[in-house]
PDB file of C-alpha atoms in Angstrom:
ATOM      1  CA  UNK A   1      83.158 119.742  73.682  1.00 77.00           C
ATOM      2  CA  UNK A   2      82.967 116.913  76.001  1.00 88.00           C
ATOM      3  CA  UNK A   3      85.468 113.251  73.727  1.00 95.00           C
ATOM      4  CA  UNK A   4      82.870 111.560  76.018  1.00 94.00           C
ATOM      5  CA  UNK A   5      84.450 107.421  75.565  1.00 96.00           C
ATOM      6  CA  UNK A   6      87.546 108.859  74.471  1.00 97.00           C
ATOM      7  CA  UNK A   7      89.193 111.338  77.265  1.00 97.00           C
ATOM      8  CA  UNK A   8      92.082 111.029  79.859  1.00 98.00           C
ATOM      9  CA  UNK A   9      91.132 113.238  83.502  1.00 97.00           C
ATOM     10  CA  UNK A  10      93.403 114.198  86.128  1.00 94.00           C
ATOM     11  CA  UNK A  11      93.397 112.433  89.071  1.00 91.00           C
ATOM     12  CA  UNK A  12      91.719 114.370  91.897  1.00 92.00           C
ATOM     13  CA  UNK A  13      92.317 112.377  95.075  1.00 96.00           C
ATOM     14  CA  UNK A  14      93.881 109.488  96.106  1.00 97.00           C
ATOM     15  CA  UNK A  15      94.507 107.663  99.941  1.00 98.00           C
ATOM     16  CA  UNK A  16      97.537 108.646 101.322  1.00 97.00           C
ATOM     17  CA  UNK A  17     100.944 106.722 101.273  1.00 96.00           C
ATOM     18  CA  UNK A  18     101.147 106.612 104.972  1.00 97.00           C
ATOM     19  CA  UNK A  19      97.372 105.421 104.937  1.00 97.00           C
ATOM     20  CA  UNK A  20      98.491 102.705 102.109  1.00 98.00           C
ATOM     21  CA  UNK A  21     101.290 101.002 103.988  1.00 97.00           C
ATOM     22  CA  UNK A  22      99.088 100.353 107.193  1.00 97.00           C
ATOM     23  CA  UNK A  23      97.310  97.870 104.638  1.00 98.00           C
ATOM     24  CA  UNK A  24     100.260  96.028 103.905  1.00 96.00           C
ATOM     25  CA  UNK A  25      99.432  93.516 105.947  1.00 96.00           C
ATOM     26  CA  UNK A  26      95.697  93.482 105.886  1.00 97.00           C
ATOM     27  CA  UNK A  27      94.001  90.413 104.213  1.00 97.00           C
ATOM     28  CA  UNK A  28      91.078  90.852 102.144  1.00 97.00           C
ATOM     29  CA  UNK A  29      88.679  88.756 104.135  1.00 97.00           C
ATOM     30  CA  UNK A  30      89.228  91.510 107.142  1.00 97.00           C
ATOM     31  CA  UNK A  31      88.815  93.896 104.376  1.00 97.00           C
ATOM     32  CA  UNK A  32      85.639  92.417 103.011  1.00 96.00           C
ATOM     33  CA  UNK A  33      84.115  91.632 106.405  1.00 96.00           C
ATOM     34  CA  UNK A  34      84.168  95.414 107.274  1.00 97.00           C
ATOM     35  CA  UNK A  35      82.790  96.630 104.191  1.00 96.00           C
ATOM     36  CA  UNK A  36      79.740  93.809 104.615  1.00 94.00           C
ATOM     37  CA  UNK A  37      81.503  91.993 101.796  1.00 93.00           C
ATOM     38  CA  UNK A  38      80.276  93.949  98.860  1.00 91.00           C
ATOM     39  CA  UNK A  39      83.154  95.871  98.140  1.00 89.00           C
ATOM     40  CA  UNK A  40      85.080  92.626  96.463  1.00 90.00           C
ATOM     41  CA  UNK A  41      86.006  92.419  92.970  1.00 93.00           C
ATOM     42  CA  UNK A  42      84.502  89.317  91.609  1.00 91.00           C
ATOM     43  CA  UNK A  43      86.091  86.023  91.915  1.00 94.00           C
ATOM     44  CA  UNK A  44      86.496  85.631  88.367  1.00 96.00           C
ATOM     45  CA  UNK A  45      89.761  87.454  88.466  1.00 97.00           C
ATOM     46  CA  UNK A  46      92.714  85.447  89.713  1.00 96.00           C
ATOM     47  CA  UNK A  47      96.031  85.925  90.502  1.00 97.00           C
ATOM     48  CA  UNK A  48      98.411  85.183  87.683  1.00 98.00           C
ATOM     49  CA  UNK A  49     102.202  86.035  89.904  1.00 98.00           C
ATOM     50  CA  UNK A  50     104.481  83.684  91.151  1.00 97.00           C
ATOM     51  CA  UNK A  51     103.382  85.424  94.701  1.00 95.00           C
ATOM     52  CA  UNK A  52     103.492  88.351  96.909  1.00 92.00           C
ATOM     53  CA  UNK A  53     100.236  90.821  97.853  1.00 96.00           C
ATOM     54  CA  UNK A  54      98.824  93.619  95.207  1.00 98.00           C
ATOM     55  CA  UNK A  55      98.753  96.797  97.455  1.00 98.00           C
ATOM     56  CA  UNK A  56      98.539 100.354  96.248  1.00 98.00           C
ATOM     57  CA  UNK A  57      95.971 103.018  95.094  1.00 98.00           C
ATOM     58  CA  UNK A  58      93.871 102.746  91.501  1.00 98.00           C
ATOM     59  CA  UNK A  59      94.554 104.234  87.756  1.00 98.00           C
ATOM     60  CA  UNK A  60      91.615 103.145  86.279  1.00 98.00           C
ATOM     61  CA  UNK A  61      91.185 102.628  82.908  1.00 98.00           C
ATOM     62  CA  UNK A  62      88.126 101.489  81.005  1.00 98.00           C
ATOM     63  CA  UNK A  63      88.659 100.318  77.331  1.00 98.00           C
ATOM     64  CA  UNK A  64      87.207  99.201  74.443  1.00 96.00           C
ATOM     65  CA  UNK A  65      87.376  95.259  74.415  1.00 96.00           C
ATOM     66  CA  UNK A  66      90.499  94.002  72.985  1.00 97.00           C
ATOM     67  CA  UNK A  67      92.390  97.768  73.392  1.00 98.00           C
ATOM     68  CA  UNK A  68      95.206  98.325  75.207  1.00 98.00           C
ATOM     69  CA  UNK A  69      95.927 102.324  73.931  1.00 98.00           C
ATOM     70  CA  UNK A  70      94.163 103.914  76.926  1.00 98.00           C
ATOM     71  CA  UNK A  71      96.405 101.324  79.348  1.00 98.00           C
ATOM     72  CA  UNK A  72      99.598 102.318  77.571  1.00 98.00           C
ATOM     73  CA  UNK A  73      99.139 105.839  78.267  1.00 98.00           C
ATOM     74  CA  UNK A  74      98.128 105.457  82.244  1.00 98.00           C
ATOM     75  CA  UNK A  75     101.709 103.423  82.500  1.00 98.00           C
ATOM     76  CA  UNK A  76     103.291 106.191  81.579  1.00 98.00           C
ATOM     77  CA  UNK A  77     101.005 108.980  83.624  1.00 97.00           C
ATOM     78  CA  UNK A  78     101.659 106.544  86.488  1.00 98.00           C
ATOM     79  CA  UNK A  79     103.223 107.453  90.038  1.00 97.00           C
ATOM     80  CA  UNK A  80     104.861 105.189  92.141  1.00 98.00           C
ATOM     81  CA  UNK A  81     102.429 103.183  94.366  1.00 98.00           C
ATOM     82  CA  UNK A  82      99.646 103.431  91.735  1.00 98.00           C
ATOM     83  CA  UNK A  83      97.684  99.834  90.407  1.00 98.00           C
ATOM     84  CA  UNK A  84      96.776 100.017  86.768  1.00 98.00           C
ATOM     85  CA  UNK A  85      93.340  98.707  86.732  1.00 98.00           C
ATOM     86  CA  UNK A  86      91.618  97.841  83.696  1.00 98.00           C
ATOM     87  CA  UNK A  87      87.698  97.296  82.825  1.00 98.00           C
ATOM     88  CA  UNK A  88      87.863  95.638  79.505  1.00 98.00           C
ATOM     89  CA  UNK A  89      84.943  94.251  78.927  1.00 97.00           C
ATOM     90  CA  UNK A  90      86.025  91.199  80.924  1.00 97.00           C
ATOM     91  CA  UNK A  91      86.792  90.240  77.202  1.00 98.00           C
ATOM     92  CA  UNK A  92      89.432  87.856  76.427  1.00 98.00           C
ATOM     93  CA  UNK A  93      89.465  87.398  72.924  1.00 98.00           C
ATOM     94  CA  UNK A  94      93.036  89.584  73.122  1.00 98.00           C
ATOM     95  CA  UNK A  95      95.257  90.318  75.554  1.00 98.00           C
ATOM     96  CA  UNK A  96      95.590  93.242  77.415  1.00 98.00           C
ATOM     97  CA  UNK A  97      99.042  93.475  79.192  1.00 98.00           C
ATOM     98  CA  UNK A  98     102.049  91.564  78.604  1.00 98.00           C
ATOM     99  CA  UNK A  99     105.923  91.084  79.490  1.00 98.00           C
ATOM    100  CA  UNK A 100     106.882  94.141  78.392  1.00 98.00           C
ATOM    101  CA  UNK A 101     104.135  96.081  80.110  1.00 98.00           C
ATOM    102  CA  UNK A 102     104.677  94.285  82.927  1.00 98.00           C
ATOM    103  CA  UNK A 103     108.699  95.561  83.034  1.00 98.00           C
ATOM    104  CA  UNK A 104     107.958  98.806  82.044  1.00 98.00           C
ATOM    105  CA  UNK A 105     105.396  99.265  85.182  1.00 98.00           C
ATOM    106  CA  UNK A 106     107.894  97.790  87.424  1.00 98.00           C
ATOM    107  CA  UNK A 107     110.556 100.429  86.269  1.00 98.00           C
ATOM    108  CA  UNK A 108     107.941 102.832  87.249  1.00 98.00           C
ATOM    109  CA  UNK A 109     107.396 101.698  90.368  1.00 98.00           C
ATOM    110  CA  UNK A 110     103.491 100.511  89.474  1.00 98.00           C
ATOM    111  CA  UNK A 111     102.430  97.956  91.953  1.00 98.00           C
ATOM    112  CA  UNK A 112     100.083  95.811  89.820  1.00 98.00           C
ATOM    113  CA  UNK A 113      97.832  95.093  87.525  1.00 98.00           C
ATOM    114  CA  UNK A 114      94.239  94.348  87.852  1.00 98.00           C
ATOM    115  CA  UNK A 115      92.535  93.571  84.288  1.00 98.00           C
ATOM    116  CA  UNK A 116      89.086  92.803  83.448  1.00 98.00           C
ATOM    117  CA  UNK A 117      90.230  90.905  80.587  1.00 98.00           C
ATOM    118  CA  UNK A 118      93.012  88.701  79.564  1.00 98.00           C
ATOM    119  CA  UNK A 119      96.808  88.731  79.595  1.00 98.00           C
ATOM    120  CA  UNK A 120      99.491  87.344  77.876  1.00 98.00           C
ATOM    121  CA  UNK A 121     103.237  85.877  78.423  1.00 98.00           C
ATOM    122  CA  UNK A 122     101.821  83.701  81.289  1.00 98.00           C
ATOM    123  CA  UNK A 123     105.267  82.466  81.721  1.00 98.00           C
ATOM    124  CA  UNK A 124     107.146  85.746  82.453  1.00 98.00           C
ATOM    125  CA  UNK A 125     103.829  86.673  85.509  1.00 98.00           C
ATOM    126  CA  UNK A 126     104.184  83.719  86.806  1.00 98.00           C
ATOM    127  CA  UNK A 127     108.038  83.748  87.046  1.00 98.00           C
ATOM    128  CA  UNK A 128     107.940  87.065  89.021  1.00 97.00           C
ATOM    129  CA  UNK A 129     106.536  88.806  92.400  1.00 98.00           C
ATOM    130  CA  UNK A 130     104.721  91.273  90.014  1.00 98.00           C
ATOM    131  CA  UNK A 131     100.918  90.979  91.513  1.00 98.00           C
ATOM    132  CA  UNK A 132      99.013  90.615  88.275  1.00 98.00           C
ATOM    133  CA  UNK A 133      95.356  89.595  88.448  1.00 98.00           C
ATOM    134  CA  UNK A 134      92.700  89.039  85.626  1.00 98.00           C
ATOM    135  CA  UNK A 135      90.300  87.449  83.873  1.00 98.00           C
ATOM    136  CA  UNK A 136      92.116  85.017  81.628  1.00 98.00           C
ATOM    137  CA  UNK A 137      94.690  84.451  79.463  1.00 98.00           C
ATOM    138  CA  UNK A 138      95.642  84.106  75.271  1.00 98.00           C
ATOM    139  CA  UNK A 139      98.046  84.518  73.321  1.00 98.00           C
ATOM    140  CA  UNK A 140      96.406  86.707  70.952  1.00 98.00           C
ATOM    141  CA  UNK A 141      97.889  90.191  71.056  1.00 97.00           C
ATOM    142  CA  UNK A 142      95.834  93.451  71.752  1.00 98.00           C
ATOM    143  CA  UNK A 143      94.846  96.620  69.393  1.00 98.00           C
ATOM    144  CA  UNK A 144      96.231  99.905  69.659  1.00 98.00           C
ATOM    145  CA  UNK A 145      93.438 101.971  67.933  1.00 97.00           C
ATOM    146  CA  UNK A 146      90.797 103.062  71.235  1.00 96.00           C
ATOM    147  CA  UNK A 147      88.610 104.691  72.201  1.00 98.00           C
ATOM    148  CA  UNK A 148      88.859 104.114  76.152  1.00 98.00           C
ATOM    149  CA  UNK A 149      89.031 106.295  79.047  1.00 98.00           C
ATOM    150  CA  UNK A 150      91.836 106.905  82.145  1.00 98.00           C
ATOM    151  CA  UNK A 151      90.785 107.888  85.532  1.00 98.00           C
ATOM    152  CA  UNK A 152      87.124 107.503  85.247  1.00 98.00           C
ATOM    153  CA  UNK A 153      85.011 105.760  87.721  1.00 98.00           C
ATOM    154  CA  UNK A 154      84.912 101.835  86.093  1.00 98.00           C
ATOM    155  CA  UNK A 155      83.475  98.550  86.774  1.00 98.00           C
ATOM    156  CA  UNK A 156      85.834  95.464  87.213  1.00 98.00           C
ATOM    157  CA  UNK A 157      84.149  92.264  87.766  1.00 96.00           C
ATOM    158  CA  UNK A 158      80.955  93.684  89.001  1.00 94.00           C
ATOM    159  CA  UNK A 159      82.786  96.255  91.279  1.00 96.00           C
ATOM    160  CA  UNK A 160      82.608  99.810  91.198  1.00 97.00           C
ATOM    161  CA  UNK A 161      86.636 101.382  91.139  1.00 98.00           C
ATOM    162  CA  UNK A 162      87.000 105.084  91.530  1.00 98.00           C
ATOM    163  CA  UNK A 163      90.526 106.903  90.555  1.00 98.00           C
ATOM    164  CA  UNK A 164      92.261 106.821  94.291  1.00 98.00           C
ATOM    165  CA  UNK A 165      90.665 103.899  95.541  1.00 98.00           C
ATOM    166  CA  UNK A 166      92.831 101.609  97.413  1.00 98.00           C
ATOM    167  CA  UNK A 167      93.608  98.555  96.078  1.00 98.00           C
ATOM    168  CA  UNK A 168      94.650  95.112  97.943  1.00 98.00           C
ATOM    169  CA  UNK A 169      95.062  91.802  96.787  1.00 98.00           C
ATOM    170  CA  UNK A 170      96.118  88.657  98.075  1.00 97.00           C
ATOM    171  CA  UNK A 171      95.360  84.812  97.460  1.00 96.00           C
ATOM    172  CA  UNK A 172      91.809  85.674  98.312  1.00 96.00           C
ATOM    173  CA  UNK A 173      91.211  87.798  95.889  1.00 96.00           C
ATOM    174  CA  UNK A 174      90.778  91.089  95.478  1.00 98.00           C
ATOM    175  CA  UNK A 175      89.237  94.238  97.499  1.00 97.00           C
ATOM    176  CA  UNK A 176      88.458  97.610  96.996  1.00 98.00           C
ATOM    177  CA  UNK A 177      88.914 100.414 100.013  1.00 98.00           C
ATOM    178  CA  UNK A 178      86.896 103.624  98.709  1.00 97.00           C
ATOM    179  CA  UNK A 179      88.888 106.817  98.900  1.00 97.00           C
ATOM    180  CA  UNK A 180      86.669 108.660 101.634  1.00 97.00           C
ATOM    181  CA  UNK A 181      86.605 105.111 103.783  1.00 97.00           C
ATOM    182  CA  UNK A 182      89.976 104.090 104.073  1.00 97.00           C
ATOM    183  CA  UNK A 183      91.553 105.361 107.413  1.00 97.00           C
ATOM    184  CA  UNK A 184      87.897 104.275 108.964  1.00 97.00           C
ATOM    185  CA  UNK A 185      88.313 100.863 107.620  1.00 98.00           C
ATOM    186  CA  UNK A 186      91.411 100.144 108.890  1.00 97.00           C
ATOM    187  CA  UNK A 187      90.808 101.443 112.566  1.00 97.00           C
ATOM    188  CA  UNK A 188      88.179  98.143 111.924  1.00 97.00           C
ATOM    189  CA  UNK A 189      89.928  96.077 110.624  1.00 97.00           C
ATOM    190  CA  UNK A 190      93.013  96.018 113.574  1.00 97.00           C
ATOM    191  CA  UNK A 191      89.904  95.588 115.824  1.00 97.00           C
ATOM    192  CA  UNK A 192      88.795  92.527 113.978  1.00 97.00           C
ATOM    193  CA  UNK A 193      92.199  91.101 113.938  1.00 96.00           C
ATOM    194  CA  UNK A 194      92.405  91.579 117.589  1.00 96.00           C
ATOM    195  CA  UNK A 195      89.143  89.338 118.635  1.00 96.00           C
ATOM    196  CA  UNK A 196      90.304  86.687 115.868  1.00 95.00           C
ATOM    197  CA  UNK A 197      93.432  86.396 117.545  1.00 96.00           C
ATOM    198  CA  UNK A 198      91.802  85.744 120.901  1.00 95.00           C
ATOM    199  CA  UNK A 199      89.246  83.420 119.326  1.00 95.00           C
ATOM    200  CA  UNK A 200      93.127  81.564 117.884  1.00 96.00           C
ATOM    201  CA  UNK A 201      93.950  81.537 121.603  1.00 96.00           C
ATOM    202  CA  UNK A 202      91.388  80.188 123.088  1.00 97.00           C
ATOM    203  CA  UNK A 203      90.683  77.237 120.479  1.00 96.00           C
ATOM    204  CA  UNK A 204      93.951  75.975 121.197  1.00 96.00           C
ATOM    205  CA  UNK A 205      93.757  76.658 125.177  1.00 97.00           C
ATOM    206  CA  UNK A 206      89.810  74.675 125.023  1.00 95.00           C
ATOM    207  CA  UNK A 207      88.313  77.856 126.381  1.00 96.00           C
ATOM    208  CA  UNK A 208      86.585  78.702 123.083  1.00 95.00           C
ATOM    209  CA  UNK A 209      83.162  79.430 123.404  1.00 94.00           C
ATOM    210  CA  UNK A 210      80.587  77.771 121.194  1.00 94.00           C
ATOM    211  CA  UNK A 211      76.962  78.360 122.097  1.00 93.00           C
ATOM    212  CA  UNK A 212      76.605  81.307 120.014  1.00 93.00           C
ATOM    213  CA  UNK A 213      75.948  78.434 117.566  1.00 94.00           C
ATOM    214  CA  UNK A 214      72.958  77.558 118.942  1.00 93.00           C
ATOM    215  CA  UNK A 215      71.669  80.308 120.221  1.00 93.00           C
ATOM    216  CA  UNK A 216      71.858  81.860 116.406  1.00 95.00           C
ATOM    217  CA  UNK A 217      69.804  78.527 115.263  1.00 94.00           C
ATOM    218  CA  UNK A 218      67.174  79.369 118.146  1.00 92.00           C
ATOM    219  CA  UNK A 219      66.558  82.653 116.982  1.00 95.00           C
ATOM    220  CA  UNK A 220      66.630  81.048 113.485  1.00 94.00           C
ATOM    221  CA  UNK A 221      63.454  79.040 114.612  1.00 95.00           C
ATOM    222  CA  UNK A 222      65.526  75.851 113.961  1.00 94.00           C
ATOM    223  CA  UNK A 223      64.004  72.186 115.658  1.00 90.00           C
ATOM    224  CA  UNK A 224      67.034  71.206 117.894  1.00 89.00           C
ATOM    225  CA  UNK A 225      66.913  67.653 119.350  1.00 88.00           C
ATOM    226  CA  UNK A 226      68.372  66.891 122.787  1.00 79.00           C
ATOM    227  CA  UNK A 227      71.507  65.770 121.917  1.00 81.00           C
ATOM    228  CA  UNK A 228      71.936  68.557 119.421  1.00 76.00           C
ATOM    229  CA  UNK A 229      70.870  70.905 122.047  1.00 75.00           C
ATOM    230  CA  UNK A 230      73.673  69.302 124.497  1.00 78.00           C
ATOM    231  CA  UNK A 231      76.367  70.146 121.679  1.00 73.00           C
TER     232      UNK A 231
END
């Protein structure tokens, strides 16, 4: 039968490496824009590093509140280029991930962590590139009993994460790529970055153009007065 809570699946799919690294320079808000900004994890998770952007595809884990069992094992059934990410509750009562974690996923080659909960060892994130983002932090240490789940679809934030999902973070925040949209996103994205770098251009040549401004209030059914109508 079915340890329904208490299982760990195989990971069925995932977006290719070569697909990956054509995000590394991507920012989120491009990201967000292109997915009509609902495919953000919510603000309430911050970055906790010293700096440097969270890039790779997801491990998910969900686990009981205050459990860090389930996120022990998917460090050590991680590949290279895999983010741990955690749905905890967004309970932080205990920690979730600490120092050692942290070294023993950058011996692996993990690129980050993304926790739905707290951390600990503040000190030791914020002393190294390691992208680490979550919820809070305390001191108080985590339980090693379960139940919890790895590779399961999970909810971080108010975000729905699927096993192969990428994964990109950056002062922003965070954003979530879904496996089957990923190569479509991106042909997007270097679109978008494209007219925002002409829009650059012309603001600092004085050719930008402005009236879409009013134009949008007109359509709006907004009461312009002259002068506003002359700006």
């Amino acid at each position: 039968m079915t340890n329904i809570g208490f299982r760990i699946l195989p990971v069925k799919r995932k977006v290719e490496r070569s697909v990956v690294e054509q995000y590394r320079n991507v920012v989120t808000p491009h990201i967000s824009d292109n997915l009509n900004r609902v495919y953000a994890i919510g603000s309430n998770l911050r970055p906790y590093h010293k700096g440097g952007r969270l890039l790779g595809t997801a491990l998910t884990v969900r686990t009981r509140p205050g459990d860090n069992l389930l996120v022990h094992k998917a460090i050590d059934m991680a590949e290279p280029g895999d983010v741990i990410v955690v749905d905890a509750g967004g309970d932080t009562t205990n920690s979730i991930v600490g120092e050692i974690m942290m070294q023993i996923a950058i011996k692996k080659g993990i690129t980050g962590f993304v926790i739905d909960g707290a951390i600990r060892d503040l000190g030791a994130f914020q002393r190294d590139n390691f992208p680490v983002y979550a919820k809070g932090v305390t001191h108080r240490g985590p339980y090693k009993d379960g139940p919890g789940e790895v590779n399961v679809p999970i909810v971080v934030d108010g975000m729905i994460v699927h096993p192969g999902d990428l994964i990109v973070g950056d002062e922003d925040g965070l954003a979530v790529v879904p496996y089957e949209y990923a190569e479509e996103i991106l042909q997007k994205v270097k679109a978008q970055e494209i007219r925002e770098k002409e829009i650059l251009e012309s603001i600092e040549n004085g050719t930008v153009d402005r009236s879409w401004v009013n134009e949008t209030l007109k359509q709006r059914g907004c009461e312009l007065n002259d002068f506003a109508k002359q700006v």
